XYZ file of C-alpha atoms in Angstrom:
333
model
C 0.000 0.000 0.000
C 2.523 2.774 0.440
C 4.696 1.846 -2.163
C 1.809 2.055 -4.294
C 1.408 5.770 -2.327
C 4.572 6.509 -3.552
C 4.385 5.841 -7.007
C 0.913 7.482 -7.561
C 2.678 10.765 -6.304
C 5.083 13.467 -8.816
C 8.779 13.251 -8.744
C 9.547 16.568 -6.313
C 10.990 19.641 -7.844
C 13.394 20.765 -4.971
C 15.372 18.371 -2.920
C 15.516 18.873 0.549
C 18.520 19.113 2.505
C 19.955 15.734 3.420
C 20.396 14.216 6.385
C 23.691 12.416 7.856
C 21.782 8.541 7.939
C 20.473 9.475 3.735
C 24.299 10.215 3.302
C 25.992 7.235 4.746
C 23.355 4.882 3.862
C 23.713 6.201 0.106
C 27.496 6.018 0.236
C 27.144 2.239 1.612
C 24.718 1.415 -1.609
C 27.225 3.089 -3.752
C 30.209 1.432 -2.289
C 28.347 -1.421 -2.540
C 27.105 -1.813 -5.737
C 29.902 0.781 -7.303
C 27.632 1.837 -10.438
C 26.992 5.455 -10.453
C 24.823 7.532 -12.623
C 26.597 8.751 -16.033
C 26.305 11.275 -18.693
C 27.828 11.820 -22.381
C 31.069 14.180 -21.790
C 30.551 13.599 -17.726
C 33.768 14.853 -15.560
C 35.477 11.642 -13.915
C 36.396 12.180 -10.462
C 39.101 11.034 -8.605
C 37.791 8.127 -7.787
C 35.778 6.885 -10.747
C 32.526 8.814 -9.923
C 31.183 11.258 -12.818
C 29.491 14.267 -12.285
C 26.923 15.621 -15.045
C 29.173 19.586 -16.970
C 27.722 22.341 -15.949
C 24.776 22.926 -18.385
C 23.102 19.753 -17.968
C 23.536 19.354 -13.849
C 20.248 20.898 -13.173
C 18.591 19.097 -16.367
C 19.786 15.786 -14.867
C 18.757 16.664 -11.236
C 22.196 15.842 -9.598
C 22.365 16.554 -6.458
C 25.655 16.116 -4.475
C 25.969 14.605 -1.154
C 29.134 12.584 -1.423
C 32.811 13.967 -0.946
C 33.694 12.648 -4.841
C 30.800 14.815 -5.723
C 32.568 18.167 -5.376
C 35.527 16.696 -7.179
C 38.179 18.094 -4.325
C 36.331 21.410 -5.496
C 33.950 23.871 -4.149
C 30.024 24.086 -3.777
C 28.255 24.114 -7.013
C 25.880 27.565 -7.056
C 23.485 26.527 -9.433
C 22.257 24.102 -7.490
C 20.304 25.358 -4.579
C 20.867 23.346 -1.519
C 22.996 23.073 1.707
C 26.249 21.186 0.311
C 29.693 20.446 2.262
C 32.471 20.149 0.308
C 35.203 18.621 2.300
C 32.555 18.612 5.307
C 32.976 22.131 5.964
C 30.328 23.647 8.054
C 28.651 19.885 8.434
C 27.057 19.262 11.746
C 28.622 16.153 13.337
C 31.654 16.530 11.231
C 34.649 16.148 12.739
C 35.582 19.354 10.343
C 33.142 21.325 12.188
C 34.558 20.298 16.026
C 38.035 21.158 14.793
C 37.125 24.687 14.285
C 36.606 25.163 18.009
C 33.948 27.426 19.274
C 34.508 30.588 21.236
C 33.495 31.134 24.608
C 31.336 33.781 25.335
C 32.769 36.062 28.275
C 31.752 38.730 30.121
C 33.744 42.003 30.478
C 34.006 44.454 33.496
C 30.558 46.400 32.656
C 28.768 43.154 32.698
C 28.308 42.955 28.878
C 29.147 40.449 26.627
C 32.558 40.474 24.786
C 32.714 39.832 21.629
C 36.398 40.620 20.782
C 37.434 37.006 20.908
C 36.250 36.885 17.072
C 38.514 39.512 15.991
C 41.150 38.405 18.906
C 41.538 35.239 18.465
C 43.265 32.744 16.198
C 45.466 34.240 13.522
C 45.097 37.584 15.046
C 45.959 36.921 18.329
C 49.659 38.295 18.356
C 48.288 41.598 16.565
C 46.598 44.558 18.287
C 43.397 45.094 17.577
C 41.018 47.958 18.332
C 37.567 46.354 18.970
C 35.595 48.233 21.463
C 34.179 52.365 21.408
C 36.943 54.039 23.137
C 38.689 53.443 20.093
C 36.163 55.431 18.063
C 36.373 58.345 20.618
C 38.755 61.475 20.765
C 41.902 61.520 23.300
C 40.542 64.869 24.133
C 37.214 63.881 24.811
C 38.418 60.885 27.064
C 40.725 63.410 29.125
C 37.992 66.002 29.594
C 35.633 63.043 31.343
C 38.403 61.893 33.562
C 39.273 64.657 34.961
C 37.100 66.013 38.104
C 35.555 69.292 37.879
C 36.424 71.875 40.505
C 33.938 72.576 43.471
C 31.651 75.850 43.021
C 33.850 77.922 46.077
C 36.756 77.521 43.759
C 34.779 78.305 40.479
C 33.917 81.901 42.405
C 37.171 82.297 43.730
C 39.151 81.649 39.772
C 36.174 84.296 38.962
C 37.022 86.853 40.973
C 40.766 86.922 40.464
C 40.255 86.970 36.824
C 37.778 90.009 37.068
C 40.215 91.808 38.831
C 43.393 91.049 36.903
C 41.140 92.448 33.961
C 39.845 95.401 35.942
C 43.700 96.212 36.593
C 44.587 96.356 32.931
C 41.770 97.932 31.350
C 41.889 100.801 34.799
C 45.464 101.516 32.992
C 44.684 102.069 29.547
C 42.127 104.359 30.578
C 44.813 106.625 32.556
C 46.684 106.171 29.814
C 44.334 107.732 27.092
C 42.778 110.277 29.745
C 45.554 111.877 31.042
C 45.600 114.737 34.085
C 48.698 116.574 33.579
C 49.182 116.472 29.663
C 53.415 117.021 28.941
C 54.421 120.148 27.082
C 54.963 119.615 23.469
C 59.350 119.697 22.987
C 58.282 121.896 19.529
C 56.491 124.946 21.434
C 58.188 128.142 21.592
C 59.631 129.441 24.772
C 59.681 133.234 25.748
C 63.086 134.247 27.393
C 63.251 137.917 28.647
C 67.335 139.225 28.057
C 68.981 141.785 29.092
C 72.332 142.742 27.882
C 75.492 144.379 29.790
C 76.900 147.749 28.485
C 79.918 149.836 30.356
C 77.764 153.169 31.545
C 74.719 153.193 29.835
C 71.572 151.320 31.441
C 70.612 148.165 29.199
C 67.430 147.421 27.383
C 65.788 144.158 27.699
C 64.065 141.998 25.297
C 62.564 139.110 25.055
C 63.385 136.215 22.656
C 61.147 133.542 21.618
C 62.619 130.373 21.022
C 61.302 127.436 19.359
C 62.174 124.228 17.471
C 62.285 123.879 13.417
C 60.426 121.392 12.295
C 61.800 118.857 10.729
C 60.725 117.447 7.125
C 60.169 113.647 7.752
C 60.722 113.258 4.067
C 64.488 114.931 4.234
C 67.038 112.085 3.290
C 69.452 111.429 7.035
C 72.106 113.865 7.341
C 74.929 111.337 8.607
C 75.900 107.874 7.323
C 75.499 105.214 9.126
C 78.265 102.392 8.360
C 77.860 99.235 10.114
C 80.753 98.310 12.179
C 82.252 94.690 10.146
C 81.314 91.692 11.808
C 84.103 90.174 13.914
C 86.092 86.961 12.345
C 84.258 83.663 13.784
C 85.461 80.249 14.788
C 87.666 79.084 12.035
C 86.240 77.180 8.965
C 87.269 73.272 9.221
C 90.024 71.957 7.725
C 89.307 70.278 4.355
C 91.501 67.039 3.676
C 92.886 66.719 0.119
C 95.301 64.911 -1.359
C 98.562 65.417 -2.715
C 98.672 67.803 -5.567
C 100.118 65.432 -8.446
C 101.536 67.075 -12.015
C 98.724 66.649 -14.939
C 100.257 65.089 -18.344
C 99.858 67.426 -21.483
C 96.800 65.142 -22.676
C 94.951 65.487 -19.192
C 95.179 69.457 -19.287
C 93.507 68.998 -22.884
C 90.832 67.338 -21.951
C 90.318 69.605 -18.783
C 90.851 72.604 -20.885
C 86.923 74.236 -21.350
C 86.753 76.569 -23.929
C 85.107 79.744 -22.620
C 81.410 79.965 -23.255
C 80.138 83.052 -25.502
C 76.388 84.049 -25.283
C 74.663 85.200 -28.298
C 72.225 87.005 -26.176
C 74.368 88.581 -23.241
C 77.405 90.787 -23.091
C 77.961 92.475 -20.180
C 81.396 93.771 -20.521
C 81.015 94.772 -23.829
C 83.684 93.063 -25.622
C 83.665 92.337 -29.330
C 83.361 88.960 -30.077
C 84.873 87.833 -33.558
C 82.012 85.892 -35.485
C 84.302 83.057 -35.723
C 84.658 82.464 -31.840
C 80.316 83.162 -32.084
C 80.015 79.943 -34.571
C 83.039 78.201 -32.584
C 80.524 78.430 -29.713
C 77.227 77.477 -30.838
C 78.698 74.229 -32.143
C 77.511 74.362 -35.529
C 81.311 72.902 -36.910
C 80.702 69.812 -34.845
C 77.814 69.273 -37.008
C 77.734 67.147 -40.000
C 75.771 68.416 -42.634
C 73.677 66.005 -43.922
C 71.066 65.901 -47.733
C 69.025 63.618 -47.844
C 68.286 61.543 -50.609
C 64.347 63.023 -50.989
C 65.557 66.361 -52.665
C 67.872 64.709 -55.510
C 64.232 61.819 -56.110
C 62.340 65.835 -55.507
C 64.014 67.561 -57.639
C 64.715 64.241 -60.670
C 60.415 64.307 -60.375
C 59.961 67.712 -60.929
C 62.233 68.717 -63.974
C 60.455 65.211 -65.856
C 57.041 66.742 -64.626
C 58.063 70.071 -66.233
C 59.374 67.970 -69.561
C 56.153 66.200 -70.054
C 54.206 69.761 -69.429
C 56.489 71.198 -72.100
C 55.861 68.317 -74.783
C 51.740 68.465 -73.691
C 51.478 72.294 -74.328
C 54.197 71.855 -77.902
C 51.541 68.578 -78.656
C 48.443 71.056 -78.454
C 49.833 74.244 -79.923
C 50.969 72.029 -83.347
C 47.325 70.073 -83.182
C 45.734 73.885 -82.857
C 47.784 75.042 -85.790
C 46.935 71.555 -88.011
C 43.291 72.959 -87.264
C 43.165 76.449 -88.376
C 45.292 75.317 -91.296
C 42.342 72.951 -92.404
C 39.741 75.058 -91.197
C 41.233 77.914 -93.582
C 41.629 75.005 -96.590
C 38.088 74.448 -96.121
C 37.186 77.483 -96.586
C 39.256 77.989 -99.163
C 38.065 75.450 -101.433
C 34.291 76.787 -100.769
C 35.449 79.922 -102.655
């Protein structure tokens, strides 16, 4: 009766996810019986077993659940279902216990830690930033740990601070309001004299003296010369060695001819247009024609030829003409 049940129903569209007793009981039938299903142009595995290319896997409703499945390869992504290749990630697997799972800790504020992920394993002897005073400013951090001062010394800061700019702001006032303002050095003085004379009383008078003024645009009367600056430590002694003679070939070569500018003279000499063309290096220079102008100049005097012979051709064909024309006319008469 219920393998009748079974028949009667449709072949599923989507296989489920396999369990651990389908997967070692199918593996036993396959060891077992060693036939396996096979396709035209199938991939052999390593160990015999064929799995369908990628355009027909779907078509041929493969599903893998064996290790020779994946081929030593990944998961396939076309086909949508939990797959383990190399039992990664399978529960019961003894892949899955050799990962090792974290413990989950507490920290000091009684919340859970999770930097053992980032911590732990490969990263363990590097330092790693995980939690969010990481995230926040130094500044920020010093300003909360320090303690803020008590209100009595709040008043007391206060106070000395309104006085120390009481004090300075009391002096520029005296400053710009002034109660005994200082005489001017340019206003005139009175002086009363009076002079001596042998007999005869003296008159007095009175002299008014007074400053010029001075022109602030009036160059300075005196030179000042700056006194010369004192000799300093001495310089360090520079090692060389011995002076040796130079051979007549080495002071050739060393010997730089002097270099003439064809744009500056500043002394003013005259430079002899020799010594000019010495300098800009045209002698060095080979002068070289290339072959173009001689094939340039070969194509233009036949071009001109063949223009001659065309204009001779039509002037004598023009002439043949009016000579017939005029024998035509001629015999029409």
């Amino acid at each position: 009766m219920k393998s009748s049940l079974l028949s009667s129903l449709p072949a599923p569209k989507h296989g489920g996810e396999p369990r651990a007793e389908d997967n070692d009981i199918e593996d036993h039938a396959q060891g077992v019986s060693g036939t396996a299903r096979t396709v035209e142009g199938n991939k052999p595995s390593s160990k015999g077993h064929r799995v369908p290319p990628y355009p027909h896997r779907r078509a041929e409703k493969f599903v893998p659940r064996r290790q020779a499945d994946f081929c030593d390869g990944g998961a396939y992504p076309e086909i949508h279902m939990a797959q383990y290749p190399l039992n990664m990630g399978k529960p019961g697997s003894r892949a899955a216990d050799s990962e090792g799972t974290l413990a989950l800790t507490v920290n000091a504020e009684g919340d859970f830690n999770y930097d053992a992920v980032l911590t732990g394993g490969r990263n363990a002897a590097k330092w790693q930033e995980t939690g969010h005073k990481a995230i926040v400013p130094k500044l920020e951090r010093l300003n909360d740990a320090f303690e803020r001062p008590a209100e009595e010394e709040e008043e007391a800061v206060a106070k000395e601070t309104i006085l120390a700019l009481q004090g300075k702001v009391d002096k520029k006032q005296a400053v710009m309001n002034p109660k005994h303002v200082p005489q001017v050095p340019g206003d005139a003085q009175y002086i009363r004299y009076t002079g001596s004379s042998a007999g005869a009383p003296a008159a007095g008078r009175i002299i008014k003296m007074q400053d010029m003024p001075v022109d602030p645009l009036e160059p300075p009367k005196f030179k000042h010369i700056k006194v010369p600056r004192g000799s300093g430590s001495p310089p360090a002694p520079v090692m060389h060695s011995p002076p040796r003679k130079l051979s007549a070939e080495e002071q050739r070569d060393w010997k730089i001819p002097p270099c003439v500018s064809n744009w500056k003279n500043n002394a003013g000499y005259t430079i002899p247009l020799d010594k000019r063309l010495a300098a800009d290096g045209r002698g060095l220079q080979e002068v070289q024609i290339n072959d173009g102008f001689a094939k340039f100049s070969e194509a233009l005097y036949i071009a001109e030829n063949k223009a001659r012979n065309a204009v001779e051709t039509r002037a004598k064909m023009q002439r043949e003409l009016l000579s017939r024309e005029k024998e035509r006319k001629e015999a029409e008469l």
